PDB file of C-alpha atoms in Angstrom:
ATOM      1  CA  MET G  53      -2.113  20.340  -6.428  1.00 82.00           C
ATOM      2  CA  PHE G  54      -2.159  16.993  -4.562  1.00 94.00           C
ATOM      3  CA  LYS G  55      -2.530  17.732  -0.849  1.00 95.00           C
ATOM      4  CA  ARG G  56      -3.536  14.312   0.506  1.00 98.00           C
ATOM      5  CA  ILE G  57      -1.450  11.436  -0.821  1.00 98.00           C
ATOM      6  CA  LEU G  58      -2.025   7.761  -0.038  1.00 99.00           C
ATOM      7  CA  VAL G  59       0.927   5.433  -0.628  1.00 98.00           C
ATOM      8  CA  ALA G  60       0.159   1.722  -0.896  1.00 96.00           C
ATOM      9  CA  TYR G  61       3.153  -0.058   0.632  1.00 95.00           C
ATOM     10  CA  ASP G  62       3.951  -3.782   0.266  1.00 90.00           C
ATOM     11  CA  ASN G  63       7.705  -3.661   1.030  1.00 87.00           C
ATOM     12  CA  GLY G  64       8.717  -4.309  -2.580  1.00 87.00           C
ATOM     13  CA  ASP G  65      11.359  -2.198  -4.311  1.00 90.00           C
ATOM     14  CA  LYS G  66       8.682  -0.428  -6.344  1.00 91.00           C
ATOM     15  CA  ALA G  67       6.756   0.460  -3.182  1.00 92.00           C
ATOM     16  CA  LYS G  68       9.917   1.997  -1.744  1.00 94.00           C
ATOM     17  CA  LYS G  69      10.210   4.108  -4.899  1.00 95.00           C
ATOM     18  CA  ALA G  70       6.544   5.062  -4.492  1.00 96.00           C
ATOM     19  CA  VAL G  71       7.335   6.498  -1.044  1.00 97.00           C
ATOM     20  CA  GLU G  72      10.174   8.575  -2.506  1.00 96.00           C
ATOM     21  CA  GLU G  73       7.890   9.847  -5.280  1.00 96.00           C
ATOM     22  CA  ALA G  74       5.230  10.774  -2.720  1.00 98.00           C
ATOM     23  CA  ILE G  75       7.779  12.770  -0.726  1.00 97.00           C
ATOM     24  CA  GLU G  76       8.745  14.787  -3.805  1.00 96.00           C
ATOM     25  CA  ILE G  77       5.121  15.466  -4.745  1.00 96.00           C
ATOM     26  CA  ALA G  78       4.178  16.400  -1.170  1.00 97.00           C
ATOM     27  CA  LYS G  79       7.140  18.801  -0.930  1.00 93.00           C
ATOM     28  CA  ASP G  80       6.063  20.566  -4.104  1.00 86.00           C
ATOM     29  CA  GLY G  81       2.457  20.953  -3.010  1.00 84.00           C
ATOM     30  CA  ASN G  82       2.715  21.289   0.774  1.00 88.00           C
ATOM     31  CA  GLY G  83       0.925  17.958   1.052  1.00 94.00           C
ATOM     32  CA  GLU G  84       0.560  15.165   3.565  1.00 98.00           C
ATOM     33  CA  ILE G  85       1.266  11.458   3.153  1.00 99.00           C
ATOM     34  CA  CYS G  86      -0.476   8.404   4.562  1.00 99.00           C
ATOM     35  CA  LEU G  87       1.232   5.031   4.140  1.00 98.00           C
ATOM     36  CA  LEU G  88      -1.084   2.022   3.849  1.00 98.00           C
ATOM     37  CA  SER G  89      -0.357  -1.695   4.117  1.00 95.00           C
ATOM     38  CA  SER G  90      -2.587  -4.740   4.385  1.00 92.00           C
ATOM     39  CA  VAL G  91      -2.062  -7.886   6.443  1.00 87.00           C
ATOM     40  CA  LYS G  92      -4.844  -9.863   4.750  1.00 79.00           C
ATOM     41  CA  MET G  93      -3.450 -13.179   3.517  1.00 64.00           C
ATOM     42  CA  PRO G  94      -4.138 -14.260  -0.087  1.00 63.00           C
ATOM     43  CA  GLY G  95      -6.821 -16.926  -0.493  1.00 60.00           C
ATOM     44  CA  PHE G  96      -4.417 -19.686  -1.511  1.00 55.00           C
ATOM     45  CA  ILE G  97      -2.539 -19.336   1.800  1.00 62.00           C
ATOM     46  CA  THR G  98      -5.732 -19.707   3.828  1.00 61.00           C
ATOM     47  CA  THR G  99      -6.488 -23.027   2.128  1.00 66.00           C
ATOM     48  CA  VAL G 100      -3.177 -24.662   3.094  1.00 68.00           C
ATOM     49  CA  THR G 101      -2.769 -23.449   6.680  1.00 74.00           C
ATOM     50  CA  THR G 102      -4.716 -23.617   9.930  1.00 81.00           C
ATOM     51  CA  PRO G 103      -6.640 -20.626  11.320  1.00 77.00           C
ATOM     52  CA  ASP G 104      -4.119 -20.346  14.176  1.00 85.00           C
ATOM     53  CA  MET G 105      -1.214 -20.257  11.719  1.00 84.00           C
ATOM     54  CA  ILE G 106      -2.963 -17.536   9.704  1.00 77.00           C
ATOM     55  CA  LYS G 107      -3.630 -15.505  12.857  1.00 84.00           C
ATOM     56  CA  ASP G 108       0.028 -15.798  13.919  1.00 85.00           C
ATOM     57  CA  LEU G 109       1.234 -14.884  10.439  1.00 85.00           C
ATOM     58  CA  GLN G 110      -1.052 -11.844  10.320  1.00 84.00           C
ATOM     59  CA  GLU G 111       0.120 -10.714  13.770  1.00 90.00           C
ATOM     60  CA  ASP G 112       3.777 -11.089  12.746  1.00 91.00           C
ATOM     61  CA  THR G 113       3.094  -9.255   9.490  1.00 90.00           C
ATOM     62  CA  ARG G 114       1.315  -6.439  11.351  1.00 93.00           C
ATOM     63  CA  LYS G 115       4.259  -6.047  13.761  1.00 96.00           C
ATOM     64  CA  TYR G 116       6.710  -6.026  10.857  1.00 95.00           C
ATOM     65  CA  PHE G 117       4.797  -3.426   8.842  1.00 95.00           C
ATOM     66  CA  THR G 118       4.238  -1.287  11.939  1.00 97.00           C
ATOM     67  CA  GLU G 119       8.006  -1.017  12.422  1.00 97.00           C
ATOM     68  CA  VAL G 120       8.708  -0.418   8.724  1.00 96.00           C
ATOM     69  CA  LEU G 121       5.973   2.192   8.348  1.00 98.00           C
ATOM     70  CA  LYS G 122       7.013   3.966  11.563  1.00 98.00           C
ATOM     71  CA  GLY G 123      10.469   4.328  10.037  1.00 97.00           C
ATOM     72  CA  TYR G 124       9.064   5.826   6.846  1.00 98.00           C
ATOM     73  CA  GLU G 125       6.696   8.043   8.839  1.00 98.00           C
ATOM     74  CA  GLU G 126       9.676   9.445  10.754  1.00 98.00           C
ATOM     75  CA  LYS G 127      11.631   9.991   7.520  1.00 97.00           C
ATOM     76  CA  ILE G 128       8.698  11.849   5.951  1.00 98.00           C
ATOM     77  CA  ILE G 129       8.183  14.008   9.048  1.00 98.00           C
ATOM     78  CA  ASN G 130      11.910  14.855   9.005  1.00 97.00           C
ATOM     79  CA  GLU G 131      11.340  16.173   5.463  1.00 96.00           C
ATOM     80  CA  GLY G 132       8.809  18.616   6.946  1.00 96.00           C
ATOM     81  CA  ILE G 133       5.770  16.724   5.661  1.00 97.00           C
ATOM     82  CA  LYS G 134       2.804  15.609   7.756  1.00 98.00           C
ATOM     83  CA  ALA G 135       2.695  11.792   7.798  1.00 98.00           C
ATOM     84  CA  SER G 136       0.678   8.894   9.148  1.00 98.00           C
ATOM     85  CA  PHE G 137       0.172   5.207   8.454  1.00 98.00           C
ATOM     86  CA  VAL G 138      -2.583   2.621   8.575  1.00 98.00           C
ATOM     87  CA  ILE G 139      -2.557  -1.177   8.385  1.00 97.00           C
ATOM     88  CA  LEU G 140      -5.729  -2.818   7.092  1.00 95.00           C
ATOM     89  CA  ASP G 141      -7.142  -6.312   7.575  1.00 91.00           C
ATOM     90  CA  GLU G 142      -8.715  -6.559   4.133  1.00 90.00           C
ATOM     91  CA  SER G 143      -7.640  -7.432   0.620  1.00 89.00           C
ATOM     92  CA  PRO G 144      -5.111  -4.846  -0.575  1.00 91.00           C
ATOM     93  CA  GLY G 145      -6.865  -3.651  -3.737  1.00 93.00           C
ATOM     94  CA  LYS G 146     -10.295  -3.222  -2.181  1.00 95.00           C
ATOM     95  CA  GLY G 147      -8.783  -1.779   0.982  1.00 96.00           C
ATOM     96  CA  ILE G 148      -6.768   0.850  -0.871  1.00 97.00           C
ATOM     97  CA  VAL G 149      -9.766   1.968  -2.933  1.00 98.00           C
ATOM     98  CA  ARG G 150     -12.139   2.009   0.050  1.00 98.00           C
ATOM     99  CA  TYR G 151      -9.736   3.849   2.340  1.00 98.00           C
ATOM    100  CA  ALA G 152      -8.777   6.423  -0.307  1.00 99.00           C
ATOM    101  CA  GLU G 153     -12.429   7.229  -0.929  1.00 98.00           C
ATOM    102  CA  LYS G 154     -13.408   7.252   2.758  1.00 98.00           C
ATOM    103  CA  GLU G 155     -10.544   9.577   3.712  1.00 98.00           C
ATOM    104  CA  ASN G 156     -10.802  11.799   0.597  1.00 98.00           C
ATOM    105  CA  PHE G 157      -7.285  11.347  -0.753  1.00 98.00           C
ATOM    106  CA  ASP G 158      -6.319  13.358  -3.839  1.00 97.00           C
ATOM    107  CA  LEU G 159      -3.786  10.833  -5.159  1.00 98.00           C
ATOM    108  CA  ILE G 160      -2.836   7.181  -4.692  1.00 98.00           C
ATOM    109  CA  ILE G 161       0.781   6.207  -5.368  1.00 98.00           C
ATOM    110  CA  MET G 162       1.823   2.574  -5.602  1.00 95.00           C
ATOM    111  CA  GLY G 163       4.355   0.272  -7.198  1.00 90.00           C
ATOM    112  CA  SER G 164       3.522  -1.711 -10.295  1.00 85.00           C
ATOM    113  CA  ALA G 165       2.672  -5.411 -10.018  1.00 67.00           C
ATOM    114  CA  ASN G 166       5.476  -7.656  -8.819  1.00 57.00           C
ATOM    115  CA  ARG G 167       4.000 -10.855 -10.267  1.00 52.00           C
ATOM    116  CA  GLY G 168       4.500 -12.534 -13.589  1.00 50.00           C
ATOM    117  CA  THR G 169       1.875 -14.076 -15.831  1.00 47.00           C
ATOM    118  CA  VAL G 170       2.509 -17.607 -14.549  1.00 46.00           C
ATOM    119  CA  GLU G 171       1.904 -16.556 -10.942  1.00 44.00           C
ATOM    120  CA  ARG G 172      -1.305 -14.748 -11.847  1.00 45.00           C
ATOM    121  CA  ILE G 173      -2.647 -17.723 -13.815  1.00 43.00           C
ATOM    122  CA  PHE G 174      -1.670 -20.602 -11.528  1.00 43.00           C
ATOM    123  CA  LEU G 175      -1.954 -18.937  -8.139  1.00 43.00           C
ATOM    124  CA  GLY G 176      -4.954 -16.784  -8.981  1.00 45.00           C
ATOM    125  CA  LEU G 177      -3.150 -13.657  -7.904  1.00 46.00           C
ATOM    126  CA  GLY G 178      -4.420 -10.549  -9.614  1.00 59.00           C
ATOM    127  CA  SER G 179      -2.599  -7.279  -9.827  1.00 82.00           C
ATOM    128  CA  VAL G 180      -3.402  -4.936  -6.956  1.00 87.00           C
ATOM    129  CA  SER G 181      -2.263  -1.957  -9.017  1.00 88.00           C
ATOM    130  CA  ASN G 182      -4.577  -2.975 -11.860  1.00 88.00           C
ATOM    131  CA  TYR G 183      -7.525  -3.284  -9.463  1.00 91.00           C
ATOM    132  CA  VAL G 184      -6.817   0.143  -7.982  1.00 94.00           C
ATOM    133  CA  LEU G 185      -6.432   1.719 -11.436  1.00 93.00           C
ATOM    134  CA  GLN G 186      -9.822   0.324 -12.453  1.00 94.00           C
ATOM    135  CA  HIS G 187     -11.753   1.218  -9.285  1.00 97.00           C
ATOM    136  CA  ALA G 188     -10.218   4.288  -7.607  1.00 98.00           C
ATOM    137  CA  LYS G 189     -12.117   7.550  -7.850  1.00 97.00           C
ATOM    138  CA  CYS G 190      -8.980   9.688  -7.542  1.00 98.00           C
ATOM    139  CA  PRO G 191      -5.866   9.738  -9.748  1.00 98.00           C
ATOM    140  CA  VAL G 192      -3.447   6.817  -9.359  1.00 97.00           C
ATOM    141  CA  LEU G 193       0.293   7.035 -10.002  1.00 96.00           C
ATOM    142  CA  VAL G 194       1.896   3.637 -10.601  1.00 94.00           C
ATOM    143  CA  VAL G 195       5.664   3.659 -10.095  1.00 93.00           C
ATOM    144  CA  LYS G 196       7.624   1.226 -12.250  1.00 86.00           C
ATOM    145  CA  GLY G 197      11.087  -0.229 -11.713  1.00 71.00           C
TER     146      GLY G 197
END
């Protein structure tokens, strides 16, 4: 049914559950999994730091996610499933939607929002999962706690 599965990964507990769910779905349908992360910093961070600090933070984040996603890629391959990963330099919601459409994924799996109402109001942080649900052209599975 779902052959090409994109998993949005942000290192939260719900994202880890999303990977496990993707493995089960891919096993059932002889599918393949691509893990996606973004190193784009939220707008409020860019207003309180220097460009050099942002660049360093993005480089450190990229290195971190490369190691984490390589580990998951290996785990998925050991399950007999084709796997890959990509790290984007764009806002997570828009990046997930754009990449899923460009690469013709059949399903996006992601964790539910990790932020509370206060954070969304005062920090201006929207829900990535909500954005993806509203804009993706393929089905989206949101994994909750």
